[in-house]
Structures are given as C-alpha cells and as structure tokens.
C-alpha cells in the first residue's frame, strides 16, 4: 500500500510540473547540413540567416507570453528533404522573462543569448548583431 501512495504522490508532482510549462513547436525546412567539415562563407551566411529568423520567431512568442507565469519551452525541429531531422530544445524561465522586457538593452541581450545558444547547433561563425 505504501508503494501505491509513493507512486501516486510522484505522479501528482509530475503532472503539476508539466502543467506549469507552455510548449511551442517550431518546424523549419532546411538544406543546411547539421554537421559539416566544409567551412565555407556560404554555409555560415545561410546558417546565420536561419538562426536570425528562428531567434525572431522565438522572441515574438516570448514577447506575446511575457506575462505568463509558466516556463516557455520550445521544440525546434529542423528537417531536410533527405529525411534527416535535428530536434533542438530551448526553454525560458518565467521569472527571467519579466526582466528581459525592462529595457531595449535587456531585450537585445535576450535575442543575443537565444541566437548564441542555437548557434551551437549549427556552428555559424557570424556573431549576432542588431
């Protein structure tokens, strides 16, 4: 009987934790290789443009949900026409979100941090600039 109570309690906590998050799925079709040994300017330019679009999409959702008390989770799914997929998870803490909209500088730091975090998946060498 005590095992049932423990499992029931753990189940309730899990449900409560998952209920406090909002998840958004963003799908992107791309022909960029997820990993490449070729270090070309074209690759870096294309990946930087893709990452800027994704950063702007995420920023718009965050701006719309900035007063939410829930954590915002993003599931980004990159798909190629050959069937390869690269899932990337990204999340924002609801407490930190309120601070990001205090000034233009803090909004820029949110965009830059998001861009740089996503950049680790594509290894673009072009830094974020507004």
PDB file of N, CA, C and O in Angstrom, residues 42-95:
ATOM      1  N   UNK A  42      29.489  30.632 -47.448  1.00  0.00           N
ATOM      2  CA  UNK A  42      28.091  30.391 -47.793  1.00  0.00           C
ATOM      3  C   UNK A  42      27.376  29.663 -46.651  1.00  0.00           C
ATOM      4  O   UNK A  42      26.281  30.031 -46.255  1.00  0.00           O
ATOM      5  N   UNK A  43      28.010  28.629 -46.119  1.00  0.00           N
ATOM      6  CA  UNK A  43      27.402  27.876 -45.023  1.00  0.00           C
ATOM      7  C   UNK A  43      27.145  28.783 -43.822  1.00  0.00           C
ATOM      8  O   UNK A  43      26.070  28.770 -43.236  1.00  0.00           O
ATOM      9  N   UNK A  44      28.137  29.592 -43.463  1.00  0.00           N
ATOM     10  CA  UNK A  44      27.991  30.452 -42.292  1.00  0.00           C
ATOM     11  C   UNK A  44      26.928  31.520 -42.517  1.00  0.00           C
ATOM     12  O   UNK A  44      26.171  31.848 -41.616  1.00  0.00           O
ATOM     13  N   UNK A  45      26.847  32.071 -43.715  1.00  0.00           N
ATOM     14  CA  UNK A  45      25.836  33.072 -44.024  1.00  0.00           C
ATOM     15  C   UNK A  45      24.436  32.462 -43.979  1.00  0.00           C
ATOM     16  O   UNK A  45      23.525  33.018 -43.363  1.00  0.00           O
ATOM     17  N   UNK A  46      24.261  31.312 -44.603  1.00  0.00           N
ATOM     18  CA  UNK A  46      22.954  30.652 -44.604  1.00  0.00           C
ATOM     19  C   UNK A  46      22.522  30.261 -43.197  1.00  0.00           C
ATOM     20  O   UNK A  46      21.368  30.440 -42.819  1.00  0.00           O
ATOM     21  N   UNK A  47      23.435  29.705 -42.418  1.00  0.00           N
ATOM     22  CA  UNK A  47      23.060  29.300 -41.063  1.00  0.00           C
ATOM     23  C   UNK A  47      22.765  30.524 -40.195  1.00  0.00           C
ATOM     24  O   UNK A  47      21.844  30.495 -39.383  1.00  0.00           O
ATOM     25  N   UNK A  48      23.515  31.613 -40.377  1.00  0.00           N
ATOM     26  CA  UNK A  48      23.251  32.829 -39.601  1.00  0.00           C
ATOM     27  C   UNK A  48      21.874  33.398 -39.950  1.00  0.00           C
ATOM     28  O   UNK A  48      21.143  33.846 -39.060  1.00  0.00           O
ATOM     29  N   UNK A  49      21.505  33.375 -41.219  1.00  0.00           N
ATOM     30  CA  UNK A  49      20.180  33.874 -41.626  1.00  0.00           C
ATOM     31  C   UNK A  49      19.072  33.005 -41.035  1.00  0.00           C
ATOM     32  O   UNK A  49      18.062  33.521 -40.548  1.00  0.00           O
ATOM     33  N   UNK A  50      19.249  31.697 -41.064  1.00  0.00           N
ATOM     34  CA  UNK A  50      18.264  30.793 -40.481  1.00  0.00           C
ATOM     35  C   UNK A  50      18.136  31.041 -38.979  1.00  0.00           C
ATOM     36  O   UNK A  50      17.023  31.143 -38.447  1.00  0.00           O
ATOM     37  N   UNK A  51      19.258  31.175 -38.299  1.00  0.00           N
ATOM     38  CA  UNK A  51      19.230  31.396 -36.855  1.00  0.00           C
ATOM     39  C   UNK A  51      18.605  32.737 -36.495  1.00  0.00           C
ATOM     40  O   UNK A  51      17.928  32.857 -35.478  1.00  0.00           O
ATOM     41  N   UNK A  52      18.813  33.744 -37.308  1.00  0.00           N
ATOM     42  CA  UNK A  52      18.180  35.047 -37.058  1.00  0.00           C
ATOM     43  C   UNK A  52      16.661  34.942 -37.174  1.00  0.00           C
ATOM     44  O   UNK A  52      15.923  35.513 -36.368  1.00  0.00           O
ATOM     45  N   UNK A  53      16.183  34.208 -38.179  1.00  0.00           N
ATOM     46  CA  UNK A  53      14.735  34.011 -38.320  1.00  0.00           C
ATOM     47  C   UNK A  53      14.164  33.264 -37.119  1.00  0.00           C
ATOM     48  O   UNK A  53      13.103  33.622 -36.597  1.00  0.00           O
ATOM     49  N   UNK A  54      14.862  32.232 -36.680  1.00  0.00           N
ATOM     50  CA  UNK A  54      14.393  31.457 -35.535  1.00  0.00           C
ATOM     51  C   UNK A  54      14.400  32.314 -34.275  1.00  0.00           C
ATOM     52  O   UNK A  54      13.449  32.295 -33.490  1.00  0.00           O
ATOM     53  N   UNK A  55      15.473  33.088 -34.098  1.00  0.00           N
ATOM     54  CA  UNK A  55      15.569  33.977 -32.935  1.00  0.00           C
ATOM     55  C   UNK A  55      14.412  34.968 -32.923  1.00  0.00           C
ATOM     56  O   UNK A  55      13.796  35.205 -31.877  1.00  0.00           O
ATOM     57  N   UNK A  56      14.089  35.533 -34.074  1.00  0.00           N
ATOM     58  CA  UNK A  56      12.961  36.471 -34.150  1.00  0.00           C
ATOM     59  C   UNK A  56      11.638  35.779 -33.867  1.00  0.00           C
ATOM     60  O   UNK A  56      10.768  36.347 -33.192  1.00  0.00           O
ATOM     61  N   UNK A  57      11.455  34.544 -34.366  1.00  0.00           N
ATOM     62  CA  UNK A  57      10.227  33.793 -34.080  1.00  0.00           C
ATOM     63  C   UNK A  57      10.083  33.539 -32.580  1.00  0.00           C
ATOM     64  O   UNK A  57       9.010  33.739 -32.001  1.00  0.00           O
ATOM     65  N   UNK A  58      11.162  33.092 -31.956  1.00  0.00           N
ATOM     66  CA  UNK A  58      11.132  32.819 -30.519  1.00  0.00           C
ATOM     67  C   UNK A  58      10.880  34.107 -29.740  1.00  0.00           C
ATOM     68  O   UNK A  58      10.080  34.129 -28.802  1.00  0.00           O
ATOM     69  N   UNK A  59      11.531  35.195 -30.141  1.00  0.00           N
ATOM     70  CA  UNK A  59      11.363  36.469 -29.446  1.00  0.00           C
ATOM     71  C   UNK A  59       9.913  36.953 -29.524  1.00  0.00           C
ATOM     72  O   UNK A  59       9.371  37.447 -28.539  1.00  0.00           O
ATOM     73  N   UNK A  60       9.285  36.799 -30.682  1.00  0.00           N
ATOM     74  CA  UNK A  60       7.880  37.216 -30.813  1.00  0.00           C
ATOM     75  C   UNK A  60       6.966  36.404 -29.904  1.00  0.00           C
ATOM     76  O   UNK A  60       6.038  36.950 -29.294  1.00  0.00           O
ATOM     77  N   UNK A  61       7.222  35.109 -29.790  1.00  0.00           N
ATOM     78  CA  UNK A  61       6.409  34.268 -28.899  1.00  0.00           C
ATOM     79  C   UNK A  61       6.650  34.668 -27.445  1.00  0.00           C
ATOM     80  O   UNK A  61       5.712  34.794 -26.654  1.00  0.00           O
ATOM     81  N   UNK A  62       7.909  34.890 -27.099  1.00  0.00           N
ATOM     82  CA  UNK A  62       8.234  35.300 -25.729  1.00  0.00           C
ATOM     83  C   UNK A  62       7.591  36.645 -25.408  1.00  0.00           C
ATOM     84  O   UNK A  62       7.055  36.844 -24.317  1.00  0.00           O
ATOM     85  N   UNK A  63       7.628  37.575 -26.366  1.00  0.00           N
ATOM     86  CA  UNK A  63       7.016  38.891 -26.147  1.00  0.00           C
ATOM     87  C   UNK A  63       5.509  38.743 -25.915  1.00  0.00           C
ATOM     88  O   UNK A  63       4.937  39.401 -25.053  1.00  0.00           O
ATOM     89  N   UNK A  64       4.883  37.853 -26.674  1.00  0.00           N
ATOM     90  CA  UNK A  64       3.447  37.632 -26.531  1.00  0.00           C
ATOM     91  C   UNK A  64       3.119  36.971 -25.191  1.00  0.00           C
ATOM     92  O   UNK A  64       2.082  37.241 -24.585  1.00  0.00           O
ATOM     93  N   UNK A  65       4.017  36.112 -24.704  1.00  0.00           N
ATOM     94  CA  UNK A  65       3.771  35.343 -23.482  1.00  0.00           C
ATOM     95  C   UNK A  65       4.531  35.891 -22.272  1.00  0.00           C
ATOM     96  O   UNK A  65       4.662  35.187 -21.274  1.00  0.00           O
ATOM     97  N   UNK A  66       5.050  37.118 -22.344  1.00  0.00           N
ATOM     98  CA  UNK A  66       5.937  37.629 -21.301  1.00  0.00           C
ATOM     99  C   UNK A  66       5.277  37.721 -19.927  1.00  0.00           C
ATOM    100  O   UNK A  66       5.953  37.648 -18.914  1.00  0.00           O
ATOM    101  N   UNK A  67       3.976  37.846 -19.850  1.00  0.00           N
ATOM    102  CA  UNK A  67       3.287  37.934 -18.563  1.00  0.00           C
ATOM    103  C   UNK A  67       2.823  36.579 -18.042  1.00  0.00           C
ATOM    104  O   UNK A  67       2.162  36.510 -17.016  1.00  0.00           O
ATOM    105  N   UNK A  68       3.187  35.535 -18.748  1.00  0.00           N
ATOM    106  CA  UNK A  68       2.805  34.193 -18.337  1.00  0.00           C
ATOM    107  C   UNK A  68       3.616  33.768 -17.110  1.00  0.00           C
ATOM    108  O   UNK A  68       4.782  34.108 -16.967  1.00  0.00           O
ATOM    109  N   UNK A  69       2.991  33.035 -16.236  1.00  0.00           N
ATOM    110  CA  UNK A  69       3.707  32.530 -15.057  1.00  0.00           C
ATOM    111  C   UNK A  69       4.284  31.143 -15.322  1.00  0.00           C
ATOM    112  O   UNK A  69       4.846  30.525 -14.420  1.00  0.00           O
ATOM    113  N   UNK A  70       4.151  30.665 -16.545  1.00  0.00           N
ATOM    114  CA  UNK A  70       4.653  29.344 -16.914  1.00  0.00           C
ATOM    115  C   UNK A  70       5.993  29.454 -17.625  1.00  0.00           C
ATOM    116  O   UNK A  70       6.265  30.434 -18.304  1.00  0.00           O
ATOM    117  N   UNK A  71       6.800  28.418 -17.481  1.00  0.00           N
ATOM    118  CA  UNK A  71       8.042  28.347 -18.241  1.00  0.00           C
ATOM    119  C   UNK A  71       7.673  28.129 -19.711  1.00  0.00           C
ATOM    120  O   UNK A  71       6.689  27.456 -20.024  1.00  0.00           O
ATOM    121  N   UNK A  72       8.441  28.716 -20.596  1.00  0.00           N
ATOM    122  CA  UNK A  72       8.195  28.561 -22.028  1.00  0.00           C
ATOM    123  C   UNK A  72       9.212  27.578 -22.599  1.00  0.00           C
ATOM    124  O   UNK A  72      10.417  27.789 -22.470  1.00  0.00           O
ATOM    125  N   UNK A  73       8.710  26.517 -23.189  1.00  0.00           N
ATOM    126  CA  UNK A  73       9.575  25.516 -23.786  1.00  0.00           C
ATOM    127  C   UNK A  73       9.352  25.530 -25.292  1.00  0.00           C
ATOM    128  O   UNK A  73       8.219  25.566 -25.756  1.00  0.00           O
ATOM    129  N   UNK A  74      10.456  25.479 -26.012  1.00  0.00           N
ATOM    130  CA  UNK A  74      10.402  25.469 -27.467  1.00  0.00           C
ATOM    131  C   UNK A  74      11.034  24.186 -27.967  1.00  0.00           C
ATOM    132  O   UNK A  74      12.128  23.820 -27.539  1.00  0.00           O
ATOM    133  N   UNK A  75      10.329  23.513 -28.832  1.00  0.00           N
ATOM    134  CA  UNK A  75      10.883  22.347 -29.505  1.00  0.00           C
ATOM    135  C   UNK A  75      11.063  22.755 -30.955  1.00  0.00           C
ATOM    136  O   UNK A  75      10.098  22.943 -31.684  1.00  0.00           O
ATOM    137  N   UNK A  76      12.310  22.920 -31.348  1.00  0.00           N
ATOM    138  CA  UNK A  76      12.640  23.293 -32.718  1.00  0.00           C
ATOM    139  C   UNK A  76      12.995  22.026 -33.471  1.00  0.00           C
ATOM    140  O   UNK A  76      13.811  21.235 -33.004  1.00  0.00           O
ATOM    141  N   UNK A  77      12.383  21.857 -34.619  1.00  0.00           N
ATOM    142  CA  UNK A  77      12.647  20.659 -35.404  1.00  0.00           C
ATOM    143  C   UNK A  77      13.106  21.079 -36.788  1.00  0.00           C
ATOM    144  O   UNK A  77      12.355  21.697 -37.546  1.00  0.00           O
ATOM    145  N   UNK A  78      14.362  20.792 -37.069  1.00  0.00           N
ATOM    146  CA  UNK A  78      14.933  21.087 -38.381  1.00  0.00           C
ATOM    147  C   UNK A  78      14.823  19.829 -39.219  1.00  0.00           C
ATOM    148  O   UNK A  78      15.241  18.760 -38.799  1.00  0.00           O
ATOM    149  N   UNK A  79      14.259  19.986 -40.419  1.00  0.00           N
ATOM    150  CA  UNK A  79      14.060  18.848 -41.315  1.00  0.00           C
ATOM    151  C   UNK A  79      14.709  19.136 -42.652  1.00  0.00           C
ATOM    152  O   UNK A  79      14.612  20.240 -43.168  1.00  0.00           O
ATOM    153  N   UNK A  80      15.346  18.123 -43.206  1.00  0.00           N
ATOM    154  CA  UNK A  80      15.895  18.269 -44.554  1.00  0.00           C
ATOM    155  C   UNK A  80      15.044  17.435 -45.509  1.00  0.00           C
ATOM    156  O   UNK A  80      14.290  16.553 -45.080  1.00  0.00           O
ATOM    157  N   UNK A  81      15.184  17.699 -46.780  1.00  0.00           N
ATOM    158  CA  UNK A  81      14.398  16.956 -47.771  1.00  0.00           C
ATOM    159  C   UNK A  81      14.859  15.513 -47.897  1.00  0.00           C
ATOM    160  O   UNK A  81      14.144  14.678 -48.423  1.00  0.00           O
ATOM    161  N   UNK A  82      16.056  15.227 -47.410  1.00  0.00           N
ATOM    162  CA  UNK A  82      16.556  13.855 -47.478  1.00  0.00           C
ATOM    163  C   UNK A  82      16.091  13.006 -46.307  1.00  0.00           C
ATOM    164  O   UNK A  82      16.401  11.836 -46.238  1.00  0.00           O
ATOM    165  N   UNK A  83      15.373  13.610 -45.365  1.00  0.00           N
ATOM    166  CA  UNK A  83      14.819  12.857 -44.250  1.00  0.00           C
ATOM    167  C   UNK A  83      15.528  13.056 -42.930  1.00  0.00           C
ATOM    168  O   UNK A  83      15.063  12.588 -41.900  1.00  0.00           O
ATOM    169  N   UNK A  84      16.655  13.736 -42.940  1.00  0.00           N
ATOM    170  CA  UNK A  84      17.364  13.970 -41.685  1.00  0.00           C
ATOM    171  C   UNK A  84      16.592  14.970 -40.832  1.00  0.00           C
ATOM    172  O   UNK A  84      15.951  15.873 -41.356  1.00  0.00           O
ATOM    173  N   UNK A  85      16.648  14.770 -39.531  1.00  0.00           N
ATOM    174  CA  UNK A  85      15.983  15.681 -38.603  1.00  0.00           C
ATOM    175  C   UNK A  85      16.929  16.001 -37.453  1.00  0.00           C
ATOM    176  O   UNK A  85      17.703  15.163 -37.011  1.00  0.00           O
ATOM    177  N   UNK A  86      16.848  17.227 -36.979  1.00  0.00           N
ATOM    178  CA  UNK A  86      17.628  17.661 -35.829  1.00  0.00           C
ATOM    179  C   UNK A  86      16.678  18.355 -34.859  1.00  0.00           C
ATOM    180  O   UNK A  86      16.237  19.472 -35.118  1.00  0.00           O
ATOM    181  N   UNK A  87      16.312  17.689 -33.763  1.00  0.00           N
ATOM    182  CA  UNK A  87      15.473  18.357 -32.762  1.00  0.00           C
ATOM    183  C   UNK A  87      16.353  19.147 -31.794  1.00  0.00           C
ATOM    184  O   UNK A  87      17.406  18.685 -31.373  1.00  0.00           O
ATOM    185  N   UNK A  88      15.931  20.346 -31.467  1.00  0.00           N
ATOM    186  CA  UNK A  88      16.646  21.190 -30.512  1.00  0.00           C
ATOM    187  C   UNK A  88      15.620  21.709 -29.518  1.00  0.00           C
ATOM    188  O   UNK A  88      14.591  22.256 -29.910  1.00  0.00           O
ATOM    189  N   UNK A  89      15.909  21.527 -28.243  1.00  0.00           N
ATOM    190  CA  UNK A  89      15.027  22.017 -27.186  1.00  0.00           C
ATOM    191  C   UNK A  89      15.598  23.306 -26.609  1.00  0.00           C
ATOM    192  O   UNK A  89      16.809  23.431 -26.418  1.00  0.00           O
ATOM    193  N   UNK A  90      14.716  24.247 -26.338  1.00  0.00           N
ATOM    194  CA  UNK A  90      15.107  25.534 -25.776  1.00  0.00           C
ATOM    195  C   UNK A  90      14.017  25.949 -24.800  1.00  0.00           C
ATOM    196  O   UNK A  90      12.835  25.741 -25.060  1.00  0.00           O
ATOM    197  N   UNK A  91      14.403  26.517 -23.667  1.00  0.00           N
ATOM    198  CA  UNK A  91      13.410  26.916 -22.659  1.00  0.00           C
ATOM    199  C   UNK A  91      13.800  28.247 -22.041  1.00  0.00           C
ATOM    200  O   UNK A  91      14.960  28.630 -22.034  1.00  0.00           O
ATOM    201  N   UNK A  92      12.788  28.946 -21.533  1.00  0.00           N
ATOM    202  CA  UNK A  92      12.992  30.209 -20.836  1.00  0.00           C
ATOM    203  C   UNK A  92      12.248  30.170 -19.518  1.00  0.00           C
ATOM    204  O   UNK A  92      11.089  29.778 -19.451  1.00  0.00           O
ATOM    205  N   UNK A  93      12.904  30.622 -18.483  1.00  0.00           N
ATOM    206  CA  UNK A  93      12.362  30.697 -17.140  1.00  0.00           C
ATOM    207  C   UNK A  93      11.377  31.865 -17.059  1.00  0.00           C
ATOM    208  O   UNK A  93      11.690  32.961 -17.509  1.00  0.00           O
ATOM    209  N   UNK A  94      10.184  31.685 -16.469  1.00  0.00           N
ATOM    210  CA  UNK A  94       9.210  32.785 -16.425  1.00  0.00           C
ATOM    211  C   UNK A  94       9.674  33.969 -15.578  1.00  0.00           C
ATOM    212  O   UNK A  94       9.322  35.107 -15.860  1.00  0.00           O
ATOM    213  N   UNK A  95      10.494  33.723 -14.581  1.00  0.00           N
ATOM    214  CA  UNK A  95      10.988  34.825 -13.749  1.00  0.00           C
ATOM    215  C   UNK A  95      11.968  35.679 -14.541  1.00  0.00           C
ATOM    216  O   UNK A  95      11.936  36.908 -14.476  1.00  0.00           O
TER     217      UNK A  95
END
